[in-house]
């Protein structure tokens, strides 16, 4: 699922695919523990990726009504097990908020 980037470590343009929903679903339990909320809706609507020693993802997820969250997710390379791990969550986001790197 690696995307073409101009250079190693650069972020791709924002896009949407069905494959990113699968990654989002893999971390949903981690997101719910992190936020203390249970999400009935959990639809990945767009993402950006960054090739490092694996893949970093910034994912915008619609969680109901006008509510969105941003996820920071790391996926290890297949040769390293391919594990998908939640690295951060930004709550209280809107549909228009851009996906930008964050740390929390």
Short mmCIF file of N, CA, C and O in Angstrom, two decimals, residues 1-2 51-55 74-84:
data_model
loop_
_atom_site.label_atom_id
_atom_site.label_comp_id
_atom_site.label_asym_id
_atom_site.label_seq_id
_atom_site.Cartn_x
_atom_site.Cartn_y
_atom_site.Cartn_z
N UNK A 1 0.82 -1.18 0.00
CA UNK A 1 0.00 0.00 0.00
C UNK A 1 0.86 1.25 0.00
O UNK A 1 0.38 2.35 0.14
N UNK A 2 2.14 1.09 -0.14
CA UNK A 2 3.01 2.25 -0.14
C UNK A 2 2.65 3.17 -1.30
O UNK A 2 2.38 2.72 -2.40
N UNK A 51 6.43 7.21 4.13
CA UNK A 51 7.29 6.04 4.14
C UNK A 51 8.49 6.30 5.02
O UNK A 51 9.25 7.24 4.80
N UNK A 52 8.64 5.48 6.06
CA UNK A 52 9.79 5.55 6.96
C UNK A 52 10.29 4.12 7.08
O UNK A 52 10.34 3.43 6.08
N UNK A 53 10.62 3.63 8.24
CA UNK A 53 10.96 2.22 8.43
C UNK A 53 9.65 1.47 8.65
O UNK A 53 9.45 0.76 9.62
N UNK A 54 8.72 1.67 7.74
CA UNK A 54 7.34 1.22 7.79
C UNK A 54 6.52 2.35 7.19
O UNK A 54 7.04 3.15 6.40
N UNK A 55 5.26 2.44 7.54
CA UNK A 55 4.41 3.51 7.04
C UNK A 55 3.73 4.23 8.19
O UNK A 55 3.17 3.60 9.08
N UNK A 74 0.95 3.84 12.87
CA UNK A 74 2.17 3.29 12.29
C UNK A 74 1.93 1.85 11.90
O UNK A 74 1.35 1.07 12.67
N UNK A 75 2.36 1.48 10.68
CA UNK A 75 2.31 0.09 10.22
C UNK A 75 3.73 -0.35 9.92
O UNK A 75 4.40 0.22 9.05
N UNK A 76 4.18 -1.38 10.66
CA UNK A 76 5.52 -1.92 10.44
C UNK A 76 5.60 -2.59 9.07
O UNK A 76 4.58 -3.00 8.50
N UNK A 77 6.79 -2.69 8.56
CA UNK A 77 7.01 -3.39 7.30
C UNK A 77 6.64 -4.86 7.45
O UNK A 77 6.77 -5.42 8.55
N UNK A 78 6.20 -5.51 6.37
CA UNK A 78 5.87 -6.93 6.45
C UNK A 78 7.01 -7.80 6.99
O UNK A 78 6.77 -8.73 7.76
N UNK A 79 8.23 -7.45 6.65
CA UNK A 79 9.38 -8.23 7.14
C UNK A 79 9.57 -8.07 8.64
O UNK A 79 10.27 -8.86 9.28
N UNK A 80 8.93 -7.05 9.23
CA UNK A 80 8.98 -6.82 10.68
C UNK A 80 7.64 -7.15 11.35
O UNK A 80 7.35 -6.66 12.43
N UNK A 81 6.82 -7.93 10.67
CA UNK A 81 5.56 -8.37 11.26
C UNK A 81 4.32 -7.63 10.80
O UNK A 81 3.21 -8.08 11.03
N UNK A 82 4.48 -6.44 10.22
CA UNK A 82 3.34 -5.69 9.70
C UNK A 82 2.36 -5.17 10.74
O UNK A 82 1.25 -4.78 10.40
N UNK A 83 2.77 -5.14 12.01
CA UNK A 83 1.87 -4.69 13.09
C UNK A 83 1.37 -3.27 12.85
O UNK A 83 2.11 -2.40 12.41
N UNK A 84 0.10 -3.04 13.16
CA UNK A 84 -0.53 -1.72 13.04
C UNK A 84 -0.78 -1.20 14.45
O UNK A 84 -1.44 -1.84 15.25
#
